[in-house]
Amino acid sequence: MATVTAAGLSPITNKERGSVVYKVVKRLFDIGISFLLLIILMVPMIVIFFTILISTKEPPIFKQKRFGMNSREFVLFKFRTMTVSAPILANKEFNDMSQYLTTFGKFLRNTSLDEIPQVINILKGEMSFIGPRPLAETDFRVIELRKESGADLVRPGITGLAQVNGRNSLTDDEKAAFDAEYVHNISFFTDLKIMLTTVYKVAIQDGIYKKK
């Protein structure tokens, strides 16, 4: 996909955020699937939880303030992949992230299993399966660009258009542009395409770390 810029997209209207019917169906889908996944993944989650606890002696659940729909703050849950001594930085700001990643944490990141606890955020209504990624304070530029373009008018997702087009290798402007493009073109088929592409990207471990 060609490089896009947030400035190149007009402000998003309510219509471009998706139809009312689709938004209701999408929310019902999120509730149903997240509840089902919590049941199915309960045993793997317990295994991962205690593996982290035993191997690192550190809190297995990583909690961080993120900005979601309408740039409101909420607490995001992930499995811990880095030591508690790791500095709070955006991925792109680390010179050598590997020195802070635990051995098991690297595996969790490569397989995206560290994202599993976010089904709780989805069930609570703070996130969706598909949408712009929820941002931390370190991503302040993207947060502001989303406000300008209206890309923060939908629930953030576990995966989104930016994640399947480069993920951590993208610049802030590219991330914001893909987020805006997603909200401009939100639909069932857009979400389905992102979901299928995400499965492929995770399988080949593409875009997990920034480009050198």
PDB file of C-alpha atoms in Angstrom:
ATOM      1  CA  MET A   1       0.000   0.000   0.000  1.00  0.00           C
ATOM      2  CA  ALA A   2       1.274   3.432  -0.876  1.00  0.00           C
ATOM      3  CA  THR A   3       2.498   5.759   1.830  1.00  0.00           C
ATOM      4  CA  VAL A   4      -0.243   8.039   3.137  1.00  0.00           C
ATOM      5  CA  THR A   5      -0.279  11.068   5.379  1.00  0.00           C
ATOM      6  CA  ALA A   6      -2.827  12.058   8.004  1.00  0.00           C
ATOM      7  CA  ALA A   7      -2.944  15.561   6.545  1.00  0.00           C
ATOM      8  CA  GLY A   8      -4.148  14.133   3.257  1.00  0.00           C
ATOM      9  CA  LEU A   9      -7.464  12.953   4.708  1.00  0.00           C
ATOM     10  CA  SER A  10     -10.466  15.165   5.430  1.00  0.00           C
ATOM     11  CA  PRO A  11     -12.108  15.170   8.881  1.00  0.00           C
ATOM     12  CA  ILE A  12     -14.111  12.010   9.529  1.00  0.00           C
ATOM     13  CA  THR A  13     -17.904  12.213   9.570  1.00  0.00           C
ATOM     14  CA  ASN A  14     -20.330  10.045  11.563  1.00  0.00           C
ATOM     15  CA  LYS A  15     -21.229   8.196   8.351  1.00  0.00           C
ATOM     16  CA  GLU A  16     -17.605   7.283   7.750  1.00  0.00           C
ATOM     17  CA  ARG A  17     -17.390   5.767  11.227  1.00  0.00           C
ATOM     18  CA  GLY A  18     -19.621   2.983   9.955  1.00  0.00           C
ATOM     19  CA  SER A  19     -23.381   2.452   9.925  1.00  0.00           C
ATOM     20  CA  VAL A  20     -25.294   2.246  13.206  1.00  0.00           C
ATOM     21  CA  VAL A  21     -26.228  -1.349  12.417  1.00  0.00           C
ATOM     22  CA  TYR A  22     -22.625  -2.355  11.791  1.00  0.00           C
ATOM     23  CA  LYS A  23     -21.427  -0.649  14.963  1.00  0.00           C
ATOM     24  CA  VAL A  24     -24.047  -2.549  16.997  1.00  0.00           C
ATOM     25  CA  VAL A  25     -23.223  -5.856  15.283  1.00  0.00           C
ATOM     26  CA  LYS A  26     -19.497  -5.263  15.753  1.00  0.00           C
ATOM     27  CA  ARG A  27     -19.964  -4.590  19.473  1.00  0.00           C
ATOM     28  CA  LEU A  28     -22.101  -7.708  19.907  1.00  0.00           C
ATOM     29  CA  PHE A  29     -19.444  -9.704  18.037  1.00  0.00           C
ATOM     30  CA  ASP A  30     -16.727  -8.297  20.316  1.00  0.00           C
ATOM     31  CA  ILE A  31     -18.688  -9.224  23.449  1.00  0.00           C
ATOM     32  CA  GLY A  32     -19.532 -12.726  22.269  1.00  0.00           C
ATOM     33  CA  ILE A  33     -16.080 -13.662  20.952  1.00  0.00           C
ATOM     34  CA  SER A  34     -14.156 -12.111  23.864  1.00  0.00           C
ATOM     35  CA  PHE A  35     -16.340 -13.994  26.369  1.00  0.00           C
ATOM     36  CA  LEU A  36     -15.849 -17.222  24.423  1.00  0.00           C
ATOM     37  CA  LEU A  37     -12.084 -16.683  24.202  1.00  0.00           C
ATOM     38  CA  LEU A  38     -11.826 -16.097  27.945  1.00  0.00           C
ATOM     39  CA  ILE A  39     -13.348 -19.529  28.473  1.00  0.00           C
ATOM     40  CA  ILE A  40     -11.304 -21.296  25.765  1.00  0.00           C
ATOM     41  CA  LEU A  41      -8.017 -19.617  26.686  1.00  0.00           C
ATOM     42  CA  MET A  42      -8.420 -19.836  30.455  1.00  0.00           C
ATOM     43  CA  VAL A  43      -5.978 -22.741  30.837  1.00  0.00           C
ATOM     44  CA  PRO A  44      -3.301 -21.273  28.474  1.00  0.00           C
ATOM     45  CA  MET A  45      -3.635 -17.928  30.284  1.00  0.00           C
ATOM     46  CA  ILE A  46      -3.076 -19.602  33.654  1.00  0.00           C
ATOM     47  CA  VAL A  47      -0.033 -21.464  32.285  1.00  0.00           C
ATOM     48  CA  ILE A  48       1.438 -18.244  30.842  1.00  0.00           C
ATOM     49  CA  PHE A  49       0.664 -16.355  34.073  1.00  0.00           C
ATOM     50  CA  PHE A  50       2.534 -18.798  36.300  1.00  0.00           C
ATOM     51  CA  THR A  51       5.378 -19.287  33.796  1.00  0.00           C
ATOM     52  CA  ILE A  52       6.073 -15.550  33.950  1.00  0.00           C
ATOM     53  CA  LEU A  53       5.695 -15.489  37.742  1.00  0.00           C
ATOM     54  CA  ILE A  54       8.050 -18.428  38.307  1.00  0.00           C
ATOM     55  CA  SER A  55      10.661 -17.445  35.703  1.00  0.00           C
ATOM     56  CA  THR A  56      10.877 -13.720  36.501  1.00  0.00           C
ATOM     57  CA  LYS A  57       9.465 -13.336  40.043  1.00  0.00           C
ATOM     58  CA  GLU A  58       7.737 -10.227  38.701  1.00  0.00           C
ATOM     59  CA  PRO A  59       4.030  -9.329  38.260  1.00  0.00           C
ATOM     60  CA  PRO A  60       2.808 -11.371  35.239  1.00  0.00           C
ATOM     61  CA  ILE A  61       0.266  -8.772  34.134  1.00  0.00           C
ATOM     62  CA  PHE A  62       1.559  -5.534  32.662  1.00  0.00           C
ATOM     63  CA  LYS A  63      -0.832  -2.617  33.132  1.00  0.00           C
ATOM     64  CA  GLN A  64      -0.450   0.665  31.316  1.00  0.00           C
ATOM     65  CA  LYS A  65      -2.524   3.790  30.773  1.00  0.00           C
ATOM     66  CA  ARG A  66      -3.627   4.043  27.172  1.00  0.00           C
ATOM     67  CA  PHE A  67      -5.783   6.414  25.146  1.00  0.00           C
ATOM     68  CA  GLY A  68      -8.809   4.949  23.398  1.00  0.00           C
ATOM     69  CA  MET A  69     -12.050   6.143  21.835  1.00  0.00           C
ATOM     70  CA  ASN A  70     -12.415   9.925  22.012  1.00  0.00           C
ATOM     71  CA  SER A  71      -8.871   9.911  23.462  1.00  0.00           C
ATOM     72  CA  ARG A  72     -10.243   8.755  26.832  1.00  0.00           C
ATOM     73  CA  GLU A  73      -7.804   7.075  29.209  1.00  0.00           C
ATOM     74  CA  PHE A  74      -8.146   3.436  30.277  1.00  0.00           C
ATOM     75  CA  VAL A  75      -5.886   0.726  31.692  1.00  0.00           C
ATOM     76  CA  LEU A  76      -4.695  -1.828  29.135  1.00  0.00           C
ATOM     77  CA  PHE A  77      -3.727  -5.371  30.154  1.00  0.00           C
ATOM     78  CA  LYS A  78      -0.947  -7.459  28.609  1.00  0.00           C
ATOM     79  CA  PHE A  79       1.261 -10.305  29.744  1.00  0.00           C
ATOM     80  CA  ARG A  80       4.611  -8.975  30.936  1.00  0.00           C
ATOM     81  CA  THR A  81       7.400  -9.421  28.392  1.00  0.00           C
ATOM     82  CA  MET A  82       9.975  -7.000  29.790  1.00  0.00           C
ATOM     83  CA  THR A  83      11.619  -6.605  33.179  1.00  0.00           C
ATOM     84  CA  VAL A  84      10.152  -4.084  35.625  1.00  0.00           C
ATOM     85  CA  SER A  85      13.416  -2.128  35.301  1.00  0.00           C
ATOM     86  CA  ALA A  86      12.721  -1.403  31.602  1.00  0.00           C
ATOM     87  CA  PRO A  87      12.277   2.318  30.883  1.00  0.00           C
ATOM     88  CA  ILE A  88       8.843   3.528  29.752  1.00  0.00           C
ATOM     89  CA  LEU A  89       9.591   4.256  26.106  1.00  0.00           C
ATOM     90  CA  ALA A  90       7.922   3.769  22.743  1.00  0.00           C
ATOM     91  CA  ASN A  91       9.308   0.775  20.833  1.00  0.00           C
ATOM     92  CA  LYS A  92      11.078   3.035  18.337  1.00  0.00           C
ATOM     93  CA  GLU A  93      12.988   4.796  21.164  1.00  0.00           C
ATOM     94  CA  PHE A  94      14.793   1.678  22.393  1.00  0.00           C
ATOM     95  CA  ASN A  95      18.361   1.322  21.158  1.00  0.00           C
ATOM     96  CA  ASP A  96      18.397  -2.343  22.198  1.00  0.00           C
ATOM     97  CA  MET A  97      15.076  -3.661  23.450  1.00  0.00           C
ATOM     98  CA  SER A  98      16.457  -7.201  23.759  1.00  0.00           C
ATOM     99  CA  GLN A  99      18.368  -6.331  26.935  1.00  0.00           C
ATOM    100  CA  TYR A 100      15.033  -5.754  28.701  1.00  0.00           C
ATOM    101  CA  LEU A 101      13.044  -8.609  27.159  1.00  0.00           C
ATOM    102  CA  THR A 102      12.806 -11.785  29.190  1.00  0.00           C
ATOM    103  CA  THR A 103      13.419 -15.099  27.419  1.00  0.00           C
ATOM    104  CA  PHE A 104       9.778 -16.100  27.740  1.00  0.00           C
ATOM    105  CA  GLY A 105       8.746 -12.527  26.980  1.00  0.00           C
ATOM    106  CA  LYS A 106      10.461 -12.666  23.606  1.00  0.00           C
ATOM    107  CA  PHE A 107       8.474 -15.791  22.772  1.00  0.00           C
ATOM    108  CA  LEU A 108       5.238 -14.101  23.855  1.00  0.00           C
ATOM    109  CA  ARG A 109       5.962 -11.074  21.665  1.00  0.00           C
ATOM    110  CA  ASN A 110       6.966 -13.120  18.628  1.00  0.00           C
ATOM    111  CA  THR A 111       3.723 -15.097  18.848  1.00  0.00           C
ATOM    112  CA  SER A 112       1.619 -12.086  19.998  1.00  0.00           C
ATOM    113  CA  LEU A 113       0.409 -14.173  22.962  1.00  0.00           C
ATOM    114  CA  ASP A 114       1.190 -11.219  25.219  1.00  0.00           C
ATOM    115  CA  GLU A 115      -1.915  -9.535  23.784  1.00  0.00           C
ATOM    116  CA  ILE A 116      -4.361 -12.162  25.111  1.00  0.00           C
ATOM    117  CA  PRO A 117      -5.372 -10.282  28.313  1.00  0.00           C
ATOM    118  CA  GLN A 118      -6.769  -7.510  26.129  1.00  0.00           C
ATOM    119  CA  VAL A 119      -9.888  -9.637  25.621  1.00  0.00           C
ATOM    120  CA  ILE A 120     -10.787  -8.298  29.086  1.00  0.00           C
ATOM    121  CA  ASN A 121     -10.509  -4.738  27.748  1.00  0.00           C
ATOM    122  CA  ILE A 122     -12.756  -5.753  24.842  1.00  0.00           C
ATOM    123  CA  LEU A 123     -15.342  -7.290  27.141  1.00  0.00           C
ATOM    124  CA  LYS A 124     -15.346  -4.082  29.205  1.00  0.00           C
ATOM    125  CA  GLY A 125     -16.062  -2.018  26.093  1.00  0.00           C
ATOM    126  CA  GLU A 126     -12.715  -0.195  26.102  1.00  0.00           C
ATOM    127  CA  MET A 127     -11.446  -1.937  22.968  1.00  0.00           C
ATOM    128  CA  SER A 128     -12.501  -3.903  19.903  1.00  0.00           C
ATOM    129  CA  PHE A 129     -10.761  -6.722  18.062  1.00  0.00           C
ATOM    130  CA  ILE A 130     -10.203  -4.452  15.051  1.00  0.00           C
ATOM    131  CA  GLY A 131      -9.347  -0.751  15.223  1.00  0.00           C
ATOM    132  CA  PRO A 132      -6.463   1.688  15.679  1.00  0.00           C
ATOM    133  CA  ARG A 133      -4.079   0.480  18.403  1.00  0.00           C
ATOM    134  CA  PRO A 134      -4.609   2.133  21.825  1.00  0.00           C
ATOM    135  CA  LEU A 135      -1.728   4.518  22.420  1.00  0.00           C
ATOM    136  CA  ALA A 136       0.457   5.252  25.435  1.00  0.00           C
ATOM    137  CA  GLU A 137       1.599   8.713  26.521  1.00  0.00           C
ATOM    138  CA  THR A 138       4.908   8.100  24.723  1.00  0.00           C
ATOM    139  CA  ASP A 139       2.971   8.163  21.430  1.00  0.00           C
ATOM    140  CA  PHE A 140       1.810  11.733  22.028  1.00  0.00           C
ATOM    141  CA  ARG A 141       2.337  12.817  18.401  1.00  0.00           C
ATOM    142  CA  VAL A 142       0.115  10.048  17.019  1.00  0.00           C
ATOM    143  CA  ILE A 143      -2.496  10.827  19.686  1.00  0.00           C
ATOM    144  CA  GLU A 144      -2.641  14.441  18.531  1.00  0.00           C
ATOM    145  CA  LEU A 145      -2.765  13.476  14.851  1.00  0.00           C
ATOM    146  CA  ARG A 146      -5.665  11.127  15.579  1.00  0.00           C
ATOM    147  CA  LYS A 147      -7.560  13.938  17.292  1.00  0.00           C
ATOM    148  CA  GLU A 148      -7.011  16.176  14.265  1.00  0.00           C
ATOM    149  CA  SER A 149      -8.192  13.581  11.742  1.00  0.00           C
ATOM    150  CA  GLY A 150     -10.963  12.089  13.893  1.00  0.00           C
ATOM    151  CA  ALA A 151      -9.308   8.654  13.960  1.00  0.00           C
ATOM    152  CA  ASP A 152      -9.967   8.462  17.716  1.00  0.00           C
ATOM    153  CA  LEU A 153     -13.747   8.339  17.168  1.00  0.00           C
ATOM    154  CA  VAL A 154     -13.847   4.521  17.226  1.00  0.00           C
ATOM    155  CA  ARG A 155     -12.800   1.929  19.790  1.00  0.00           C
ATOM    156  CA  PRO A 156      -9.109   1.000  19.549  1.00  0.00           C
ATOM    157  CA  GLY A 157      -8.303  -2.574  18.567  1.00  0.00           C
ATOM    158  CA  ILE A 158      -5.900  -5.421  19.225  1.00  0.00           C
ATOM    159  CA  THR A 159      -4.986  -5.150  15.550  1.00  0.00           C
ATOM    160  CA  GLY A 160      -5.632  -2.551  12.887  1.00  0.00           C
ATOM    161  CA  LEU A 161      -4.668  -1.218   9.481  1.00  0.00           C
ATOM    162  CA  ALA A 162      -1.332   0.147  10.728  1.00  0.00           C
ATOM    163  CA  GLN A 163      -0.460  -3.219  12.295  1.00  0.00           C
ATOM    164  CA  VAL A 164      -0.841  -5.075   9.005  1.00  0.00           C
ATOM    165  CA  ASN A 165       1.086  -2.410   7.088  1.00  0.00           C
ATOM    166  CA  GLY A 166       4.303  -2.252   9.061  1.00  0.00           C
ATOM    167  CA  ARG A 167       3.415  -2.167  12.760  1.00  0.00           C
ATOM    168  CA  ASN A 168       6.459  -0.975  14.735  1.00  0.00           C
ATOM    169  CA  SER A 169       8.464  -0.173  11.602  1.00  0.00           C
ATOM    170  CA  LEU A 170       6.116   2.703  10.670  1.00  0.00           C
ATOM    171  CA  THR A 171       6.745   6.365  11.435  1.00  0.00           C
ATOM    172  CA  ASP A 172       4.297   8.296  13.636  1.00  0.00           C
ATOM    173  CA  ASP A 173       2.817  10.042  10.593  1.00  0.00           C
ATOM    174  CA  GLU A 174       2.337   6.761   8.755  1.00  0.00           C
ATOM    175  CA  LYS A 175       0.626   5.170  11.782  1.00  0.00           C
ATOM    176  CA  ALA A 176      -1.736   8.131  12.151  1.00  0.00           C
ATOM    177  CA  ALA A 177      -2.502   8.100   8.432  1.00  0.00           C
ATOM    178  CA  PHE A 178      -3.387   4.408   8.392  1.00  0.00           C
ATOM    179  CA  ASP A 179      -5.572   4.920  11.481  1.00  0.00           C
ATOM    180  CA  ALA A 180      -7.453   7.731   9.748  1.00  0.00           C
ATOM    181  CA  GLU A 181      -7.746   5.692   6.557  1.00  0.00           C
ATOM    182  CA  TYR A 182      -9.279   2.821   8.527  1.00  0.00           C
ATOM    183  CA  VAL A 183     -11.984   5.007  10.084  1.00  0.00           C
ATOM    184  CA  HIS A 184     -12.726   6.553   6.671  1.00  0.00           C
ATOM    185  CA  ASN A 185     -13.306   3.069   5.229  1.00  0.00           C
ATOM    186  CA  ILE A 186     -14.644   1.089   8.187  1.00  0.00           C
ATOM    187  CA  SER A 187     -16.825  -1.852   7.141  1.00  0.00           C
ATOM    188  CA  PHE A 188     -17.269  -5.582   7.645  1.00  0.00           C
ATOM    189  CA  PHE A 189     -15.023  -6.364   4.678  1.00  0.00           C
ATOM    190  CA  THR A 190     -12.316  -3.964   5.886  1.00  0.00           C
ATOM    191  CA  ASP A 191     -12.316  -5.643   9.300  1.00  0.00           C
ATOM    192  CA  LEU A 192     -12.323  -9.131   7.791  1.00  0.00           C
ATOM    193  CA  LYS A 193      -9.368  -8.291   5.548  1.00  0.00           C
ATOM    194  CA  ILE A 194      -7.411  -6.885   8.504  1.00  0.00           C
ATOM    195  CA  MET A 195      -8.193  -9.950  10.617  1.00  0.00           C
ATOM    196  CA  LEU A 196      -7.034 -12.397   7.947  1.00  0.00           C
ATOM    197  CA  THR A 197      -3.924 -10.354   7.179  1.00  0.00           C
ATOM    198  CA  THR A 198      -3.112 -10.194  10.898  1.00  0.00           C
ATOM    199  CA  VAL A 199      -3.150 -13.987  11.136  1.00  0.00           C
ATOM    200  CA  TYR A 200      -0.669 -14.124   8.256  1.00  0.00           C
ATOM    201  CA  LYS A 201       1.562 -11.372   9.688  1.00  0.00           C
ATOM    202  CA  VAL A 202       1.685 -13.057  13.106  1.00  0.00           C
ATOM    203  CA  ALA A 203       2.557 -16.369  11.465  1.00  0.00           C
ATOM    204  CA  ILE A 204       5.573 -14.857   9.688  1.00  0.00           C
ATOM    205  CA  GLN A 205       6.386 -12.561  12.672  1.00  0.00           C
ATOM    206  CA  ASP A 206       6.403  -9.464  10.487  1.00  0.00           C
ATOM    207  CA  GLY A 207       6.812  -5.958  11.905  1.00  0.00           C
ATOM    208  CA  ILE A 208       7.205  -6.983  15.556  1.00  0.00           C
ATOM    209  CA  TYR A 209      10.360  -4.938  16.051  1.00  0.00           C
ATOM    210  CA  LYS A 210      11.433  -1.687  14.500  1.00  0.00           C
ATOM    211  CA  LYS A 211      13.643  -1.788  11.447  1.00  0.00           C
ATOM    212  CA  LYS A 212      17.342  -1.290  12.107  1.00  0.00           C
TER     213      LYS A 212
END
